[in-house]
mmCIF file of C-alpha atoms and ligand atoms in Angstrom:
data_model
loop_
_atom_site.group_PDB
_atom_site.id
_atom_site.type_symbol
_atom_site.label_atom_id
_atom_site.label_comp_id
_atom_site.label_asym_id
_atom_site.label_seq_id
_atom_site.Cartn_x
_atom_site.Cartn_y
_atom_site.Cartn_z
ATOM 1 C CA MET A 127 159.034 99.554 45.757
ATOM 2 C CA GLU A 128 160.438 100.510 42.491
ATOM 3 C CA PHE A 129 160.480 98.104 39.494
ATOM 4 C CA ASP A 130 161.692 98.153 35.697
ATOM 5 C CA ILE A 131 159.017 96.711 33.268
ATOM 6 C CA ALA A 132 159.888 96.164 29.551
ATOM 7 C CA VAL A 133 156.834 96.505 27.525
ATOM 8 C CA LEU A 134 156.994 95.010 24.072
ATOM 9 C CA GLY A 135 153.423 95.568 22.351
ATOM 10 C CA GLY A 136 154.269 94.173 19.001
ATOM 11 C CA ASP A 137 151.837 93.997 16.110
ATOM 12 C CA GLY A 138 148.103 93.986 15.523
ATOM 13 C CA ILE A 139 146.159 94.170 18.764
ATOM 14 C CA GLY A 140 149.275 93.687 20.957
ATOM 15 C CA PRO A 141 149.932 97.406 21.430
ATOM 16 C CA GLU A 142 146.232 98.267 21.982
ATOM 17 C CA VAL A 143 145.760 95.419 24.791
ATOM 18 C CA THR A 144 149.030 96.037 26.400
ATOM 19 C CA GLU A 145 148.334 99.657 26.812
ATOM 20 C CA GLN A 146 145.490 98.813 29.007
ATOM 21 C CA SER A 147 147.486 96.709 31.245
ATOM 22 C CA VAL A 148 150.148 99.353 31.568
ATOM 23 C CA LYS A 149 147.331 101.714 32.273
ATOM 24 C CA VAL A 150 145.977 99.369 35.315
ATOM 25 C CA LEU A 151 149.687 98.870 36.382
ATOM 26 C CA LYS A 152 150.063 102.642 36.518
ATOM 27 C CA SER A 153 147.124 103.052 38.639
ATOM 28 C CA LEU A 154 148.335 100.804 41.181
ATOM 29 C CA GLU A 155 151.309 103.147 41.794
ATOM 30 C CA ASN A 156 149.232 105.496 43.811
ATOM 31 C CA LEU A 157 147.035 102.791 45.505
ATOM 32 C CA PHE A 158 149.911 100.856 46.776
ATOM 33 C CA GLY A 159 152.939 103.313 46.875
ATOM 34 C CA HIS A 160 155.065 101.551 44.116
ATOM 35 C CA ARG A 161 156.910 102.868 41.126
ATOM 36 C CA PHE A 162 156.701 100.967 37.833
ATOM 37 C CA ASN A 163 159.260 102.223 35.340
ATOM 38 C CA VAL A 164 157.884 101.262 31.943
ATOM 39 C CA GLU A 165 160.484 100.982 29.026
ATOM 40 C CA GLU A 166 159.009 100.319 25.543
ATOM 41 C CA GLY A 167 160.673 98.479 22.731
ATOM 42 C CA ASP A 168 159.931 97.314 19.071
ATOM 43 C CA VAL A 169 159.237 93.642 18.220
ATOM 44 C CA GLY A 170 157.940 91.506 15.540
ATOM 45 C CA GLY A 171 156.633 92.966 12.213
ATOM 46 C CA ALA A 172 156.867 96.398 13.577
ATOM 47 C CA SER A 173 160.574 95.915 14.205
ATOM 48 C CA ILE A 174 161.204 94.202 10.832
ATOM 49 C CA ASP A 175 159.612 97.380 9.193
ATOM 50 C CA LYS A 176 161.691 99.815 11.209
ATOM 51 C CA HIS A 177 164.931 98.191 11.844
ATOM 52 C CA GLY A 178 165.220 95.042 9.497
ATOM 53 C CA THR A 179 164.931 92.478 12.346
ATOM 54 C CA PRO A 180 162.294 91.001 14.397
ATOM 55 C CA VAL A 181 164.057 91.872 17.671
ATOM 56 C CA LYS A 182 167.314 93.955 18.088
ATOM 57 C CA ALA A 183 169.878 93.199 20.408
ATOM 58 C CA GLU A 184 169.370 96.085 22.384
ATOM 59 C CA VAL A 185 165.742 95.038 22.950
ATOM 60 C CA LEU A 186 166.869 91.613 24.078
ATOM 61 C CA ASP A 187 169.243 93.166 26.637
ATOM 62 C CA MET A 188 166.538 95.552 27.898
ATOM 63 C CA ALA A 189 164.114 92.570 28.277
ATOM 64 C CA SER A 190 166.747 90.607 30.377
ATOM 65 C CA SER A 191 167.823 93.564 32.520
ATOM 66 C CA ALA A 192 164.095 94.481 33.387
ATOM 67 C CA ASP A 193 162.369 92.800 36.088
ATOM 68 C CA ALA A 194 159.737 91.370 33.950
ATOM 69 C CA VAL A 195 158.419 91.806 30.233
ATOM 70 C CA LEU A 196 154.980 92.432 29.392
ATOM 71 C CA PHE A 197 154.560 91.233 25.754
ATOM 72 C CA GLY A 198 151.664 91.725 23.351
ATOM 73 C CA ALA A 199 151.516 89.748 20.174
ATOM 74 C CA VAL A 200 153.467 89.702 16.872
ATOM 75 C CA GLY A 201 152.795 88.526 13.385
ATOM 76 C CA GLY A 202 150.380 89.576 10.636
ATOM 77 C CA PRO A 203 149.444 88.822 6.899
ATOM 78 C CA LYS A 204 152.068 91.542 5.964
ATOM 79 C CA TRP A 205 154.878 89.348 6.889
ATOM 80 C CA ASP A 206 153.258 85.940 6.312
ATOM 81 C CA ASP A 207 155.351 85.112 3.072
ATOM 82 C CA PRO A 208 156.462 81.452 3.815
ATOM 83 C CA SER A 209 159.758 82.177 1.746
ATOM 84 C CA ALA A 210 160.566 85.182 3.888
ATOM 85 C CA SER A 211 164.005 84.935 5.453
ATOM 86 C CA MET A 212 162.666 86.480 8.847
ATOM 87 C CA ARG A 213 159.276 86.463 10.507
ATOM 88 C CA PRO A 214 157.771 88.417 13.276
ATOM 89 C CA GLU A 215 157.411 85.270 15.525
ATOM 90 C CA ASP A 216 161.202 84.921 15.565
ATOM 91 C CA ALA A 217 160.989 87.703 17.966
ATOM 92 C CA ILE A 218 159.304 85.447 20.574
ATOM 93 C CA LEU A 219 161.412 82.651 20.087
ATOM 94 C CA GLN A 220 164.438 84.524 20.340
ATOM 95 C CA LEU A 221 163.195 86.417 23.622
ATOM 96 C CA ARG A 222 162.281 83.026 25.087
ATOM 97 C CA ALA A 223 165.512 81.531 24.580
ATOM 98 C CA HIS A 224 167.382 84.608 25.684
ATOM 99 C CA LEU A 225 165.527 85.007 28.802
ATOM 100 C CA GLY A 226 165.593 81.256 29.660
ATOM 101 C CA VAL A 227 162.100 81.260 30.317
ATOM 102 C CA PHE A 228 161.396 77.520 29.963
ATOM 103 C CA ALA A 229 158.199 77.097 31.952
ATOM 104 C CA ASN A 230 155.168 78.545 30.293
ATOM 105 C CA ILE A 231 152.093 78.694 32.725
ATOM 106 C CA ARG A 232 148.827 79.092 31.188
ATOM 107 C CA PRO A 233 145.875 79.127 33.713
ATOM 108 C CA VAL A 234 142.429 78.324 32.176
ATOM 109 C CA LYS A 235 139.677 79.334 34.492
ATOM 110 C CA VAL A 236 135.867 79.460 33.450
ATOM 111 C CA TYR A 237 134.217 82.313 35.017
ATOM 112 C CA PRO A 238 130.641 81.346 36.180
ATOM 113 C CA TRP A 239 129.350 84.688 34.381
ATOM 114 C CA LEU A 240 130.806 83.486 31.068
ATOM 115 C CA ALA A 241 129.816 79.848 30.855
ATOM 116 C CA ASP A 242 127.093 80.582 28.336
ATOM 117 C CA SER A 243 129.519 82.319 26.006
ATOM 118 C CA SER A 244 131.392 79.247 24.988
ATOM 119 C CA VAL A 245 130.841 77.027 22.218
ATOM 120 C CA ILE A 246 130.956 74.122 24.529
ATOM 121 C CA LYS A 247 128.032 73.224 26.662
ATOM 122 C CA ALA A 248 127.897 75.222 30.097
ATOM 123 C CA SER A 249 127.389 71.891 31.930
ATOM 124 C CA VAL A 250 130.480 70.502 30.686
ATOM 125 C CA ILE A 251 132.800 73.728 31.488
ATOM 126 C CA LYS A 252 131.211 74.713 34.627
ATOM 127 C CA ASP A 253 133.853 74.648 37.352
ATOM 128 C CA VAL A 254 136.856 74.164 34.907
ATOM 129 C CA ASP A 255 139.870 75.509 36.799
ATOM 130 C CA LEU A 256 143.062 73.953 35.224
ATOM 131 C CA VAL A 257 146.724 75.203 34.692
ATOM 132 C CA MET A 258 148.633 73.938 31.520
ATOM 133 C CA VAL A 259 152.378 73.881 32.038
ATOM 134 C CA ARG A 260 154.067 74.025 28.654
ATOM 135 C CA GLU A 261 157.815 73.520 28.205
ATOM 136 C CA LEU A 262 158.881 76.495 26.298
ATOM 137 C CA THR A 263 162.658 76.420 25.203
ATOM 138 C CA GLY A 264 163.183 72.903 23.851
ATOM 139 C CA GLY A 265 161.715 70.265 21.800
ATOM 140 C CA LEU A 266 160.636 70.455 18.164
ATOM 141 C CA TYR A 267 160.804 74.388 18.292
ATOM 142 C CA TYR A 268 164.391 74.529 18.801
ATOM 143 C CA GLY A 269 166.078 71.094 18.007
ATOM 144 C CA LEU A 270 168.777 70.800 15.426
ATOM 145 C CA PRO A 271 168.830 70.167 12.608
ATOM 146 C CA LYS A 272 166.117 72.316 11.235
ATOM 147 C CA GLU A 273 166.576 73.027 7.589
ATOM 148 C CA ARG A 274 165.429 72.381 3.999
ATOM 149 C CA ILE A 275 167.512 69.830 1.932
ATOM 150 C CA GLU A 276 167.386 70.091 -1.697
ATOM 151 C CA THR A 277 168.442 67.308 -3.805
ATOM 152 C CA PRO A 278 168.206 66.500 -7.450
ATOM 153 C CA GLN A 279 165.192 64.268 -6.298
ATOM 154 C CA GLY A 280 163.412 67.096 -4.657
ATOM 155 C CA ILE A 281 163.072 69.047 -1.440
ATOM 156 C CA SER A 282 162.558 67.646 1.979
ATOM 157 C CA ALA A 283 162.504 69.541 5.410
ATOM 158 C CA VAL A 284 163.665 68.319 8.680
ATOM 159 C CA ASP A 285 162.720 69.562 12.236
ATOM 160 C CA THR A 286 164.175 67.797 15.254
ATOM 161 C CA MET A 287 162.374 66.944 18.472
ATOM 162 C CA ARG A 288 165.194 66.584 21.153
ATOM 163 C CA TYR A 289 164.886 66.922 24.827
ATOM 164 C CA SER A 290 167.668 66.291 27.530
ATOM 165 C CA ASP A 291 166.843 64.927 30.920
ATOM 166 C CA VAL A 292 167.797 68.177 32.478
ATOM 167 C CA GLU A 293 165.131 69.983 30.261
ATOM 168 C CA ILE A 294 162.346 67.509 31.064
ATOM 169 C CA ASN A 295 163.074 67.311 34.852
ATOM 170 C CA ARG A 296 162.977 71.253 35.397
ATOM 171 C CA ILE A 297 159.712 71.352 33.665
ATOM 172 C CA LEU A 298 158.309 68.430 35.506
ATOM 173 C CA ARG A 299 159.499 69.810 38.686
ATOM 174 C CA VAL A 300 157.299 73.092 37.842
ATOM 175 C CA GLY A 301 154.268 70.571 37.177
ATOM 176 C CA PHE A 302 154.586 68.837 40.491
ATOM 177 C CA GLU A 303 155.227 71.935 42.514
ATOM 178 C CA LEU A 304 152.127 73.701 40.962
ATOM 179 C CA ALA A 305 150.049 70.616 41.655
ATOM 180 C CA MET A 306 151.240 70.596 45.332
ATOM 181 C CA SER A 307 149.787 74.079 45.660
ATOM 182 C CA ARG A 308 146.529 73.055 44.083
ATOM 183 C CA GLN A 309 144.406 69.934 43.856
ATOM 184 C CA LYS A 310 147.723 67.731 43.955
ATOM 185 C CA LYS A 311 146.737 65.932 40.586
ATOM 186 C CA LEU A 312 149.208 66.053 37.601
ATOM 187 C CA ALA A 313 148.639 64.850 34.037
ATOM 188 C CA SER A 314 151.784 64.361 32.292
ATOM 189 C CA VAL A 315 151.318 64.288 28.497
ATOM 190 C CA ASP A 316 153.133 62.359 26.021
ATOM 191 C CA LYS A 317 153.185 60.263 22.872
ATOM 192 C CA ALA A 318 155.109 57.477 24.541
ATOM 193 C CA ASN A 319 153.665 54.726 22.318
ATOM 194 C CA VAL A 320 155.471 56.267 19.289
ATOM 195 C CA LEU A 321 158.165 58.858 20.432
ATOM 196 C CA GLU A 322 161.409 58.219 21.995
ATOM 197 C CA CYS A 323 161.480 61.680 23.694
ATOM 198 C CA SER A 324 158.131 60.758 25.259
ATOM 199 C CA ARG A 325 159.328 57.655 26.464
ATOM 200 C CA LEU A 326 162.259 59.510 28.287
ATOM 201 C CA TRP A 327 159.501 61.950 29.508
ATOM 202 C CA ARG A 328 157.415 59.388 30.940
ATOM 203 C CA GLN A 329 160.176 57.509 32.846
ATOM 204 C CA LEU A 330 161.527 60.817 34.383
ATOM 205 C CA ALA A 331 157.904 61.901 35.398
ATOM 206 C CA THR A 332 157.473 58.356 37.090
ATOM 207 C CA GLN A 333 160.778 58.813 38.841
ATOM 208 C CA MET A 334 160.030 62.288 40.039
ATOM 209 C CA SER A 335 156.693 61.226 41.454
ATOM 210 C CA GLU A 336 158.603 59.421 44.331
ATOM 211 C CA ASP A 337 159.448 62.780 45.540
ATOM 212 C CA TYR A 338 155.935 63.946 45.625
ATOM 213 C CA PRO A 339 153.954 60.949 47.104
ATOM 214 C CA GLU A 340 150.921 63.172 47.720
ATOM 215 C CA VAL A 341 150.586 64.000 44.079
ATOM 216 C CA GLN A 342 148.379 61.769 41.927
ATOM 217 C CA LEU A 343 150.325 61.448 38.573
ATOM 218 C CA GLU A 344 148.732 60.161 35.504
ATOM 219 C CA HIS A 345 150.297 59.712 32.055
ATOM 220 C CA VAL A 346 147.830 60.749 29.287
ATOM 221 C CA LEU A 347 148.733 60.509 25.548
ATOM 222 C CA VAL A 348 148.530 63.510 23.685
ATOM 223 C CA ASP A 349 145.702 62.546 21.328
ATOM 224 C CA SER A 350 143.653 61.239 24.242
ATOM 225 C CA CYS A 351 144.309 64.287 26.274
ATOM 226 C CA ALA A 352 142.956 66.456 23.516
ATOM 227 C CA MET A 353 139.691 64.487 23.534
ATOM 228 C CA GLN A 354 139.326 64.611 27.298
ATOM 229 C CA LEU A 355 140.158 68.194 27.556
ATOM 230 C CA ILE A 356 136.634 68.670 25.469
ATOM 231 C CA GLN A 357 134.560 65.709 26.950
ATOM 232 C CA GLN A 358 135.531 66.142 30.630
ATOM 233 C CA PRO A 359 137.827 69.159 31.106
ATOM 234 C CA THR A 360 136.989 69.240 35.085
ATOM 235 C CA ARG A 361 138.956 66.084 35.551
ATOM 236 C CA PHE A 362 142.099 68.072 35.026
ATOM 237 C CA ASP A 363 143.821 69.915 37.603
ATOM 238 C CA VAL A 364 147.548 70.662 36.385
ATOM 239 C CA ILE A 365 148.774 69.417 32.995
ATOM 240 C CA VAL A 366 152.280 69.353 31.969
ATOM 241 C CA ALA A 367 153.530 68.971 28.291
ATOM 242 C CA GLY A 368 156.383 69.610 26.057
ATOM 243 C CA ASN A 369 156.558 72.475 23.801
ATOM 244 C CA THR A 370 154.443 71.518 20.661
ATOM 245 C CA PHE A 371 151.985 69.378 22.382
ATOM 246 C CA GLY A 372 151.570 72.265 24.926
ATOM 247 C CA ASP A 373 151.070 74.815 22.364
ATOM 248 C CA ILE A 374 148.210 72.866 20.607
ATOM 249 C CA LEU A 375 146.503 71.969 23.960
ATOM 250 C CA THR A 376 146.519 75.426 25.304
ATOM 251 C CA ASP A 377 144.795 76.719 22.170
ATOM 252 C CA GLU A 378 142.262 73.940 22.656
ATOM 253 C CA ALA A 379 141.764 74.678 26.219
ATOM 254 C CA SER A 380 141.163 78.325 25.636
ATOM 255 C CA VAL A 381 137.996 77.249 24.098
ATOM 256 C CA LEU A 382 136.619 76.265 27.299
ATOM 257 C CA ALA A 383 137.082 79.762 28.662
ATOM 258 C CA SER A 384 134.924 81.381 25.911
ATOM 259 C CA SER A 385 137.579 83.498 24.480
ATOM 260 C CA MET A 386 141.228 83.378 23.810
ATOM 261 C CA GLY A 387 141.079 87.052 24.715
ATOM 262 C CA MET A 388 140.659 86.210 28.285
ATOM 263 C CA LEU A 389 143.559 83.939 28.931
ATOM 264 C CA PRO A 390 146.981 85.207 30.223
ATOM 265 C CA SER A 391 150.373 83.166 30.332
ATOM 266 C CA ALA A 392 153.551 83.621 32.282
ATOM 267 C CA SER A 393 156.773 82.089 31.148
ATOM 268 C CA LEU A 394 159.350 81.780 34.047
ATOM 269 C CA SER A 395 163.062 80.732 34.169
ATOM 270 C CA ASP A 396 162.707 78.978 37.406
ATOM 271 C CA VAL A 397 160.147 76.961 39.551
ATOM 272 C CA PRO A 398 157.693 79.450 40.979
ATOM 273 C CA VAL A 399 157.968 79.607 44.832
ATOM 274 C CA ALA A 400 155.852 82.144 46.824
ATOM 275 C CA GLY A 401 157.711 85.110 47.877
ATOM 276 C CA ARG A 402 160.503 84.695 45.430
ATOM 277 C CA ARG A 403 160.939 86.962 42.529
ATOM 278 C CA ILE A 404 161.638 85.238 39.331
ATOM 279 C CA PRO A 405 162.261 87.108 36.034
ATOM 280 C CA GLY A 406 159.433 86.457 33.764
ATOM 281 C CA PHE A 407 157.946 87.125 30.395
ATOM 282 C CA TYR A 408 154.217 87.779 30.175
ATOM 283 C CA GLU A 409 152.013 87.378 27.094
ATOM 284 C CA PRO A 410 148.365 86.659 26.581
ATOM 285 C CA ILE A 411 147.904 83.542 24.633
ATOM 286 C CA HIS A 412 145.848 85.248 21.840
ATOM 287 C CA GLY A 413 147.467 86.518 18.768
ATOM 288 C CA THR A 414 147.465 89.753 16.632
ATOM 289 C CA ALA A 415 144.028 89.419 15.394
ATOM 290 C CA PRO A 416 144.688 91.490 12.217
ATOM 291 C CA ASP A 417 140.898 91.431 11.387
ATOM 292 C CA ILE A 418 140.022 93.693 14.493
ATOM 293 C CA ALA A 419 143.655 95.364 14.758
ATOM 294 C CA GLY A 420 143.222 99.270 15.228
ATOM 295 C CA LYS A 421 139.430 99.201 15.834
ATOM 296 C CA GLY A 422 139.743 99.548 19.673
ATOM 297 C CA VAL A 423 137.401 96.484 20.403
ATOM 298 C CA ALA A 424 139.895 93.720 21.214
ATOM 299 C CA ASN A 425 139.538 92.110 24.817
ATOM 300 C CA PRO A 426 142.289 93.464 26.986
ATOM 301 C CA ILE A 427 141.448 91.000 29.912
ATOM 302 C CA GLY A 428 144.249 88.434 28.752
ATOM 303 C CA SER A 429 146.931 91.056 29.091
ATOM 304 C CA ILE A 430 145.374 92.462 32.213
ATOM 305 C CA LEU A 431 145.543 89.186 33.758
ATOM 306 C CA CYS A 432 149.120 88.716 32.528
ATOM 307 C CA MET A 433 150.190 91.835 34.304
ATOM 308 C CA ALA A 434 148.550 90.308 37.596
ATOM 309 C CA MET A 435 150.652 87.203 37.176
ATOM 310 C CA MET A 436 153.580 89.415 36.595
ATOM 311 C CA LEU A 437 152.935 91.097 39.808
ATOM 312 C CA ARG A 438 152.637 87.813 41.659
ATOM 313 C CA TYR A 439 155.668 85.974 40.075
ATOM 314 C CA SER A 440 158.129 88.491 39.291
ATOM 315 C CA LEU A 441 157.472 91.233 41.604
ATOM 316 C CA SER A 442 156.364 89.145 44.577
ATOM 317 C CA LEU A 443 153.310 91.484 44.935
ATOM 318 C CA THR A 444 150.669 89.085 45.726
ATOM 319 C CA GLU A 445 148.199 91.136 47.161
ATOM 320 C CA GLU A 446 148.417 93.711 44.354
ATOM 321 C CA ALA A 447 147.978 90.663 41.970
ATOM 322 C CA ALA A 448 144.754 89.527 43.802
ATOM 323 C CA CYS A 449 143.571 93.181 43.801
ATOM 324 C CA VAL A 450 143.743 93.126 40.055
ATOM 325 C CA GLU A 451 142.281 89.671 39.717
ATOM 326 C CA ARG A 452 139.409 90.716 41.713
ATOM 327 C CA ALA A 453 138.743 93.895 39.863
ATOM 328 C CA VAL A 454 138.413 91.694 36.521
ATOM 329 C CA ASP A 455 136.139 89.224 38.297
ATOM 330 C CA GLN A 456 133.997 92.119 39.549
ATOM 331 C CA VAL A 457 133.900 93.902 36.140
ATOM 332 C CA LEU A 458 132.837 90.537 34.414
ATOM 333 C CA GLN A 459 130.205 89.937 36.951
ATOM 334 C CA SER A 460 128.774 93.451 36.608
ATOM 335 C CA GLY A 461 128.029 92.402 32.907
ATOM 336 C CA HIS A 462 130.707 94.316 30.853
ATOM 337 C CA ARG A 463 131.723 92.723 27.807
ATOM 338 C CA THR A 464 134.112 93.148 24.804
ATOM 339 C CA ALA A 465 132.723 91.878 21.514
ATOM 340 C CA ASP A 466 134.356 88.712 21.704
ATOM 341 C CA VAL A 467 132.388 87.452 24.873
ATOM 342 C CA ALA A 468 129.362 89.526 24.395
ATOM 343 C CA GLY A 469 127.523 86.960 22.244
ATOM 344 C CA GLY A 470 126.199 89.438 19.876
ATOM 345 C CA GLY A 471 125.014 91.816 22.730
ATOM 346 C CA ALA A 472 126.256 95.300 23.901
ATOM 347 C CA ALA A 473 129.924 95.542 23.909
ATOM 348 C CA ILE A 474 132.296 97.924 25.115
ATOM 349 C CA SER A 475 135.635 99.087 23.682
ATOM 350 C CA THR A 476 139.248 97.831 24.601
ATOM 351 C CA ALA A 477 139.719 101.260 26.429
ATOM 352 C CA GLU A 478 136.484 101.223 28.429
ATOM 353 C CA MET A 479 137.307 97.717 29.659
ATOM 354 C CA GLY A 480 140.524 98.982 31.039
ATOM 355 C CA ASP A 481 138.739 102.071 32.703
ATOM 356 C CA HIS A 482 136.360 99.521 34.387
ATOM 357 C CA VAL A 483 138.961 97.525 35.642
ATOM 358 C CA ILE A 484 140.621 100.491 37.198
ATOM 359 C CA ALA A 485 137.382 101.701 38.795
ATOM 360 C CA ALA A 486 136.954 98.324 40.428
ATOM 361 C CA LEU A 487 140.509 98.110 41.824
ATOM 362 C CA GLY A 488 140.635 98.359 45.483
ATOM 363 C CA PRO A 489 141.428 96.699 48.851
ATOM 364 C CA ALA A 490 139.764 93.473 49.727
ATOM 365 C CA GLU A 491 136.439 93.789 51.627
HETATM 366 C C1 IPM B 704 152.088 80.679 21.488
HETATM 367 C C2 IPM B 704 152.211 81.098 19.931
HETATM 368 C C3 IPM B 704 153.723 80.821 19.438
HETATM 369 C C4 IPM B 704 154.265 79.554 19.734
HETATM 370 C C5 IPM B 704 153.945 81.423 18.070
HETATM 371 C C6 IPM B 704 153.463 82.716 17.726
HETATM 372 C C7 IPM B 704 155.457 81.216 17.879
HETATM 373 O O1 IPM B 704 151.483 80.152 19.159
HETATM 374 O O2 IPM B 704 152.670 81.460 22.255
HETATM 375 O O3 IPM B 704 151.360 79.743 21.661
HETATM 376 O O4 IPM B 704 153.824 78.658 19.184
HETATM 377 O O5 IPM B 704 154.729 79.306 20.838
HETATM 378 MN MN1 MN B 705 150.200 78.928 20.399
#
């Protein structure tokens, strides 16, 4: 089969890690007889410098006409001035809204071979296997008004948390469906003791649970969820949260998996269903890591696992996705480590990690 993939590397380590996942993707062409047409575009700070905008309309169009988008990361100290009129991060926010990818799926799995590399005790994180489902195109990130108000008394700023029942229901549906395909446990995160949006969220979650009698639903306040994620992470299976809470909790959850460099994410415009192709946007959860950018030492596994999620959700290539995931398992099990997970021991480069994954690709035994 033939597919069009938009590749938007962005800034910092973004292009370096994305190059590896494209390399692995391309090597699947011969193995499985597919063709992946890769089209690249500028985003983020790189695009601000070249074109005076974080993302051009043509790039938005290219992204929406592709079968899937592989994204790197955007941002960096060069563009960090808080008074700047445009920011590299606007590229992600515009792409998410343009593609309508409201469901951000972030699996957090602790590889047994890496349990000792986390700052958290191995006994606590052993067997962690959870999925965070984060609402991505609403809430505090997009609600209006969003502005600064200058008065003779001083300056104030306002952001708005707004959620409609339609927006809440469709993300809850993703949470329930994913729970059905896993351990049938769903933790719905809110701050219903304070926020009106959260009270609506909780009410709708309770209503929807009637459609899923097999799923054990619990409501967890976001502050308590943050605590339990560190104290007893294995109690979670699927966690569903709004945009801001999901952003914060996924960074926290990534600590369980030793390094942010390990974790992928998929952003989809519909409920994932096995065998159905859904356009998607795939970005590792790490940022641009300006301190190591250009040195060829970044961990490409987050990006490579993104590419695997893309194969599964957007291209319906389940076997190919499993093949990439098995290869990553095998490479880690054989002890190959980039610096972020090497614990000061011998580390390999970004490109070497990509090569090892390619060498480990192959049919299931
Ligand atoms: C993420 C990032 C983004 C977000 C930023 C870069 C806009 O932190 O993907 O989690 O907050 O959504
Ligand atoms: Mn984040």
